[in-house]
Short mmCIF file of C-alpha atoms in Angstrom, two decimals:
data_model
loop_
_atom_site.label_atom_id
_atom_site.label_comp_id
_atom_site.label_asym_id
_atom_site.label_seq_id
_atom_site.Cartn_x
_atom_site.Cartn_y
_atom_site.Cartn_z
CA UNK A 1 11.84 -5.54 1.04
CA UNK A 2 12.85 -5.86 -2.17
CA UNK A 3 14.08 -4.04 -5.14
CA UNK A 4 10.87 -3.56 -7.03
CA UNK A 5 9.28 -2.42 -3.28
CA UNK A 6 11.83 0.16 -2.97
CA UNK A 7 11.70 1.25 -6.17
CA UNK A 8 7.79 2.19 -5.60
CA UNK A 9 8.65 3.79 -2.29
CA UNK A 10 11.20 6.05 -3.82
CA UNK A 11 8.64 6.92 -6.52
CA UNK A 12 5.72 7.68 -4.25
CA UNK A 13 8.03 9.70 -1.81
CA UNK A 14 9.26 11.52 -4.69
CA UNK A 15 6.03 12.14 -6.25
CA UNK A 16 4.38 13.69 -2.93
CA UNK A 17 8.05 15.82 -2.24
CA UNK A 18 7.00 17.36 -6.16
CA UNK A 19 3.34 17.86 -5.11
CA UNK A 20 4.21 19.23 -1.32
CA UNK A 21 6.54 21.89 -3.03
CA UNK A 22 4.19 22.91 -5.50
CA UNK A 23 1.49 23.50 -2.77
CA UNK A 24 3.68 25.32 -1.34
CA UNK A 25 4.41 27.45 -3.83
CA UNK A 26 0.58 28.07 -4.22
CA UNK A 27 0.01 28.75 -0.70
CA UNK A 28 2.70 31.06 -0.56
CA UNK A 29 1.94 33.35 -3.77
CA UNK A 30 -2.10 32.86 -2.61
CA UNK A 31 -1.41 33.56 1.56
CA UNK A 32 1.77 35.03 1.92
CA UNK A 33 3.15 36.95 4.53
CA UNK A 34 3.59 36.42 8.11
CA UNK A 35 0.05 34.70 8.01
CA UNK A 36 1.96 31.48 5.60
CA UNK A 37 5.31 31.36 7.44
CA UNK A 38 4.20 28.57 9.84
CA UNK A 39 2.59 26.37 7.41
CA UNK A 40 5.26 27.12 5.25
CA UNK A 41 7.81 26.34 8.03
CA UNK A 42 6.03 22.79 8.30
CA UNK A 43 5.57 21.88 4.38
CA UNK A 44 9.39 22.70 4.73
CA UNK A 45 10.15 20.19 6.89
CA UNK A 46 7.96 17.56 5.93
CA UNK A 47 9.87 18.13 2.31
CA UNK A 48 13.17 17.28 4.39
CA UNK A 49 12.34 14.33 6.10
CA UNK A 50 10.67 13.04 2.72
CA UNK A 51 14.03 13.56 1.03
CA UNK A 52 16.21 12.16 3.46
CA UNK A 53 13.61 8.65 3.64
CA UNK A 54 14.69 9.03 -0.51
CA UNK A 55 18.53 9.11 0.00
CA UNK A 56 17.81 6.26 2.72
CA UNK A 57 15.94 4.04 0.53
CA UNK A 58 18.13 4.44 -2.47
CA UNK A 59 21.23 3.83 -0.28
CA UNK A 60 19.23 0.48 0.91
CA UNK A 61 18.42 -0.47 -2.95
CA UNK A 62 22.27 0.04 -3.84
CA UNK A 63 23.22 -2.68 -1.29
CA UNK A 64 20.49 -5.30 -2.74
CA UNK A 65 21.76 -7.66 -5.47
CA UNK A 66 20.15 -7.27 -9.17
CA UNK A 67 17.92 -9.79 -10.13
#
């Protein structure tokens, strides 16, 4: 891949992190309760993996040369 690819990725994955915490957010103050915890639970750590991809990716652009 290269830099410009990357660069998208990181976007995209940091775009959907923004719009997976505001759902949850939504669902919480809408749902709430013990009903919420397990989709919460899962938006949770869907949000994690997202972010960790992120510090992956930007630790892969880092290494690639400028062009």
């Amino acid at each position: 891949m290269n830099r410009s690819e990357i660069s998208a990725m990181i976007y995209s994955i940091e775009k959907q992190i923004s719009l997976a915490k505001m759902a949850r957010e939504i669902f919480f103050a809408h749902i709430g309760g013990s009903y919420a915890e397990p989709a919460l639970t899962k938006i949770r750590g869907t949000v994690e993996l997202m972010e960790k991809d992120v510090k992956r990716l930007k630790r892969e652009l880092a290494k690639l040369p400028i062009e």
